[in-house]
Short mmCIF file of C-alpha atoms in Angstrom, two decimals:
data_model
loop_
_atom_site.label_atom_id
_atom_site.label_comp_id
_atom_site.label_asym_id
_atom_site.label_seq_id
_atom_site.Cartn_x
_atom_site.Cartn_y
_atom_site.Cartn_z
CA UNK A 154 0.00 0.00 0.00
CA UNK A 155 1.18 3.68 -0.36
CA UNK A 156 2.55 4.78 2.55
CA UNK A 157 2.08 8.91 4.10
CA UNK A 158 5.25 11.12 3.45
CA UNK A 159 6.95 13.12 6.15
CA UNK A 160 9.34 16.67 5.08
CA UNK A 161 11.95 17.56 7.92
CA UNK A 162 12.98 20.39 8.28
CA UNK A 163 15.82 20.57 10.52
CA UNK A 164 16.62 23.60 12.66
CA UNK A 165 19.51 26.01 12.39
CA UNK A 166 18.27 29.57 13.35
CA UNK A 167 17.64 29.90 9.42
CA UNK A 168 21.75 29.91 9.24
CA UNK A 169 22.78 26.56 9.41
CA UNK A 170 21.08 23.19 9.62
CA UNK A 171 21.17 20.56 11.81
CA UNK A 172 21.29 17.93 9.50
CA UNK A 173 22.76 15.11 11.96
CA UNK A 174 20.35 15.34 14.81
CA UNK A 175 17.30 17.03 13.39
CA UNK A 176 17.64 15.32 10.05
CA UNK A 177 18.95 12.39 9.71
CA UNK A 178 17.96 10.81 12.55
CA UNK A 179 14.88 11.52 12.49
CA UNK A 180 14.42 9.97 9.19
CA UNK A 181 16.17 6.96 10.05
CA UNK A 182 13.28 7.12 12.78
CA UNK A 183 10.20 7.55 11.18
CA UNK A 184 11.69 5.39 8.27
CA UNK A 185 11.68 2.45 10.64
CA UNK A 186 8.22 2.86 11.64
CA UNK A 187 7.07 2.55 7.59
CA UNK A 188 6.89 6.06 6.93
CA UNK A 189 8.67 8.09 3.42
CA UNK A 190 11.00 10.83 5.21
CA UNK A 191 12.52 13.09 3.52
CA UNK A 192 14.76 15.69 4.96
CA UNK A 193 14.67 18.88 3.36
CA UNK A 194 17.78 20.90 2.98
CA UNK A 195 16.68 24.26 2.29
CA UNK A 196 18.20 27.59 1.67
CA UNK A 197 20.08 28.93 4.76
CA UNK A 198 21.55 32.37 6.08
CA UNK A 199 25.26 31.42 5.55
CA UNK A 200 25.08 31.42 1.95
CA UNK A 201 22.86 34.53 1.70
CA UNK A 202 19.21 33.43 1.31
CA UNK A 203 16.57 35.33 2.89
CA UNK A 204 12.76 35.13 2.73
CA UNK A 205 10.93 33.51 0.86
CA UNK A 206 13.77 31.78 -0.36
CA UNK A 207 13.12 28.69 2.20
CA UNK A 208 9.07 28.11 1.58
CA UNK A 209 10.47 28.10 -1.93
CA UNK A 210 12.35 24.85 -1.68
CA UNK A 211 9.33 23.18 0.17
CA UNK A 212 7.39 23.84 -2.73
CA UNK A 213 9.78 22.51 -5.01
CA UNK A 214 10.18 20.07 -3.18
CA UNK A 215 6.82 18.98 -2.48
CA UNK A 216 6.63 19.49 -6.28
CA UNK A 217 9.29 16.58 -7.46
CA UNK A 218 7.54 14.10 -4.67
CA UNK A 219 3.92 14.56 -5.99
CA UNK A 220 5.80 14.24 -9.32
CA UNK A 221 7.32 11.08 -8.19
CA UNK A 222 5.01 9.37 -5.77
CA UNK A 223 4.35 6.67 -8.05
CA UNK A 224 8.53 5.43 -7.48
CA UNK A 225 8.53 6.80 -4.28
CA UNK A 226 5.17 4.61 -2.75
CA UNK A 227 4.04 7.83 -1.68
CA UNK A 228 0.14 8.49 -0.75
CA UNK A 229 0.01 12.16 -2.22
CA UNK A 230 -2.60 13.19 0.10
CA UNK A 231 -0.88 12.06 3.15
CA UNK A 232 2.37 13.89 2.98
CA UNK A 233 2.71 16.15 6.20
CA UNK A 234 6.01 18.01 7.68
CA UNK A 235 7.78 18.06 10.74
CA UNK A 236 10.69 20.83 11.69
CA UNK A 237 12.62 21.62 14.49
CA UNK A 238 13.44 24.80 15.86
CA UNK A 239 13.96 27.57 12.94
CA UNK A 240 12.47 24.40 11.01
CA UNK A 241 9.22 24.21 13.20
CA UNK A 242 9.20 28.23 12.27
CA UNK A 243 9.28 27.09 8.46
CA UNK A 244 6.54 24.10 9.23
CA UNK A 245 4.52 26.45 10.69
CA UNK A 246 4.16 28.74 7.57
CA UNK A 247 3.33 26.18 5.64
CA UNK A 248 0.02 26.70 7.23
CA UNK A 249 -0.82 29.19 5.25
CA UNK A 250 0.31 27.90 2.13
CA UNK A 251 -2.48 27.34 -0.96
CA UNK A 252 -4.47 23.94 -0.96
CA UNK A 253 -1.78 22.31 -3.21
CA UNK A 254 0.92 22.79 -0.55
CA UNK A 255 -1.17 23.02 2.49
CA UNK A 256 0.84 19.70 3.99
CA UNK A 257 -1.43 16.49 5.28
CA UNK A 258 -0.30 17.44 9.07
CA UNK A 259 2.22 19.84 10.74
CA UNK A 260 4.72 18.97 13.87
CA UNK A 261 6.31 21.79 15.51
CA UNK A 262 9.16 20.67 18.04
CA UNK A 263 10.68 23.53 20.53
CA UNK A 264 9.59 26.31 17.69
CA UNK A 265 10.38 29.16 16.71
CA UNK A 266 6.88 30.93 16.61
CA UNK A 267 7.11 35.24 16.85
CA UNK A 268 9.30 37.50 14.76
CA UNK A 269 7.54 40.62 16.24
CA UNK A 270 7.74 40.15 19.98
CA UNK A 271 10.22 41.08 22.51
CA UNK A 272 11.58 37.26 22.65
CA UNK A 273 11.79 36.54 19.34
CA UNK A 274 14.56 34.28 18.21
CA UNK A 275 17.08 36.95 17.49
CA UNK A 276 19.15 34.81 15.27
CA UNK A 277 16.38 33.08 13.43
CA UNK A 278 14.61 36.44 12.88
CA UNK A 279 18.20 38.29 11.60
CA UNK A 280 18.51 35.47 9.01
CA UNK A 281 14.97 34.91 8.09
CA UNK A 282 13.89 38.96 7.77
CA UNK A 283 17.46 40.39 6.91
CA UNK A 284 16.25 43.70 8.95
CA UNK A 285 12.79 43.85 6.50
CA UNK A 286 10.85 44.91 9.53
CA UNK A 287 7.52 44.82 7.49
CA UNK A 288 7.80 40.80 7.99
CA UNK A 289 7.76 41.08 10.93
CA UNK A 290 3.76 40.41 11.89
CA UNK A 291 3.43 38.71 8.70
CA UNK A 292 6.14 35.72 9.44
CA UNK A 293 4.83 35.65 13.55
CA UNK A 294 2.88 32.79 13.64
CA UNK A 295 0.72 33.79 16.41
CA UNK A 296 -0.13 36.82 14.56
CA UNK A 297 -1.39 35.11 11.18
CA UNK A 298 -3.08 32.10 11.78
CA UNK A 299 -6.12 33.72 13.34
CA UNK A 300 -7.12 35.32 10.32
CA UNK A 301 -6.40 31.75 8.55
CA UNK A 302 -8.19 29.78 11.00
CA UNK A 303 -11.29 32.34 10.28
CA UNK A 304 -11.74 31.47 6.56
CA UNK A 305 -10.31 28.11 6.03
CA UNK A 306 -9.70 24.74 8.59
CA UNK A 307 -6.06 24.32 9.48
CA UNK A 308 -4.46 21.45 8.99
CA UNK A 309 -3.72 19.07 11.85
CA UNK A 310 -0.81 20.40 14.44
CA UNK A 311 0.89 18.44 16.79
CA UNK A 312 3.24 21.04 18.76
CA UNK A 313 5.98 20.52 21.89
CA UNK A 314 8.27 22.63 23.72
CA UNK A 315 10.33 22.46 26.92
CA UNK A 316 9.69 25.24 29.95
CA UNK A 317 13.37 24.61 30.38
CA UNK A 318 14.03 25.69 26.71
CA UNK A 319 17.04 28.42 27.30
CA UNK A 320 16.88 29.08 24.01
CA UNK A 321 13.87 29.62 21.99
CA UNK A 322 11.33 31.48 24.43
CA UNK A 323 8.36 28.99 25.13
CA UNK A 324 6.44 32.17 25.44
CA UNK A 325 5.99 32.36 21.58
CA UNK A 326 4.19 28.91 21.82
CA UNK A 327 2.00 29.92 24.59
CA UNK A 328 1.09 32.77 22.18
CA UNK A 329 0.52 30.59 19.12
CA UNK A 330 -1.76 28.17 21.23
CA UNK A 331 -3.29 30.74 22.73
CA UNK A 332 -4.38 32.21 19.68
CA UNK A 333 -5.61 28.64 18.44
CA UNK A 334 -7.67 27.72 21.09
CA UNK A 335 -9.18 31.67 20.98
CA UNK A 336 -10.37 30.81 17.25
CA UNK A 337 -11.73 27.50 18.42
CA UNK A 338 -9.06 25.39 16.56
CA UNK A 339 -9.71 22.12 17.24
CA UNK A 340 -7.59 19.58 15.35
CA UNK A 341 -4.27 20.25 17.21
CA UNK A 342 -2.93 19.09 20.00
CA UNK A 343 0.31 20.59 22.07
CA UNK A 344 2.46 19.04 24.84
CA UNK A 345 4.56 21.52 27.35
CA UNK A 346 7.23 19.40 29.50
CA UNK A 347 8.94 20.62 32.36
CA UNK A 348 12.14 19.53 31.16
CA UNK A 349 14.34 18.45 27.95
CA UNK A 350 16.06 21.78 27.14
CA UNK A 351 16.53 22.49 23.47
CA UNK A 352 17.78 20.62 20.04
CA UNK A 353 17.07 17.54 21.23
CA UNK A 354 15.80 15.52 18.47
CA UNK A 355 14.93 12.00 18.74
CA UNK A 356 17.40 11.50 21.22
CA UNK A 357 16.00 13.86 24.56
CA UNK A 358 17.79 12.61 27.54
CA UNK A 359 16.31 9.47 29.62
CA UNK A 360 16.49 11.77 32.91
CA UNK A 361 13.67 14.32 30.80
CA UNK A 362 10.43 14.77 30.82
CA UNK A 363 10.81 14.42 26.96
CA UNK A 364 12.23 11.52 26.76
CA UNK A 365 10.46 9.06 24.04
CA UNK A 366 8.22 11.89 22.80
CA UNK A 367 8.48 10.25 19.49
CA UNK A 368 6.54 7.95 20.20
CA UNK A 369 3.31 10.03 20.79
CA UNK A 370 3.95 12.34 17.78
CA UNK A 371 3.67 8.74 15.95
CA UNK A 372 0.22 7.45 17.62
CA UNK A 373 -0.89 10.70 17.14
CA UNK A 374 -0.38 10.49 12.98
CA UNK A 375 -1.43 7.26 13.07
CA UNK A 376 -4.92 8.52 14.84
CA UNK A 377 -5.39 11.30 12.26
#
């Protein structure tokens, strides 16, 4: 049978990527559990790139595995995307993306969510908005999916973050589920754990609250 496609997008605050931990990895994960991953190396700070220069690759690359679902086994309406970090940030635009890249389901681990508030990641914000301050409420997640949610249903979210996180502000998540539940958004689902820190991947520490959350982000795609 054709099996649902996962995108990772590993973090990197839009400069690097974290291809080891919050790419491959993970694919050998969800590989093992029957799933297509694909990890998505998109345009970065370092060499220059800017927005939208990064929703750009997802679309091309959503574009060559629609194209090629038939060799890859791939169910093209089950193909959803899971980032990390600066790559959560980039999962969660694709919430707003047109029906034809709208993906199948959205994970957001330890995100990046505001560009427009106080604790925004600094770094992910300098190399996503290159000082274009009008992007700012248009690329906060918080901000935007409100007026979404209003006209069209979202696609299923599955979101965690760490209170410990020293380094993206868990306040930007609070914001973005606030803003969720206000619309009445009912087809996501968001875990907060005391502890597990940040850039963990698949591999959080046995001693964390986070340890094994893998395994729930699973049953939960397997229950959509």
């Amino acid at each position: 049978s054709k099996r649902k496609a996962i995108i990772i997008f590993p973090g990197g605050s839009y400069y690097y990527l974290a291809m080891r931990g919050e790419g491959k990895k993970v694919a050998k994960y969800l590989a093992s559990k029957g799933y297509v991953a694909i990890v998505l190396r998109y345009s970065i700070g370092y060499f220059g790139a800017k927005y939208p220069q990064q929703l750009e690759c997802y679309r091309k690359a959503l574009d060559y595995i629609k194209s090629h679902s038939l060799d890859l086994n791939i169910d093209t309406t089950n193909i959803g995307v899971l980032g990390f970090s600066a790559g959560g940030h980039l999962a969660g635009c694709t919430i707003f993306e047109e029906d034809y890249y709208k993906p199948s389901f959205v994970g957001m681990v330890y995100p990046v969510i505001t560009m427009a508030k106080p604790y925004s990641h600094k770094d992910s914000k300098k190399y996503l908005l290159r000082g274009n301050k009008l992007l700012e409420e248009p690329l906060s997640l918080e901000m935007r999916v409100g007026e979404v949610a209003q006209k069209q249903k979202l696609p299923p979210i599955y979101i965690i973050h760490c209170q410990n996180d020293s380094v993206v502000d868990i306040r930007g998540t609070y914001d973005f589920i606030d803003t969720l539940n206000r619309y009445k958004v009912d087809n996501f689902v968001y875990k907060i754990y005391k502890t597990g820190g940040h850039g963990f991947g698949i591999n959080a520490l046995k001693t964390s609250d986070v340890y094994k959350w893998e395994n729930d982000f699973i049953t939960w795609i397997k229950n959509l």
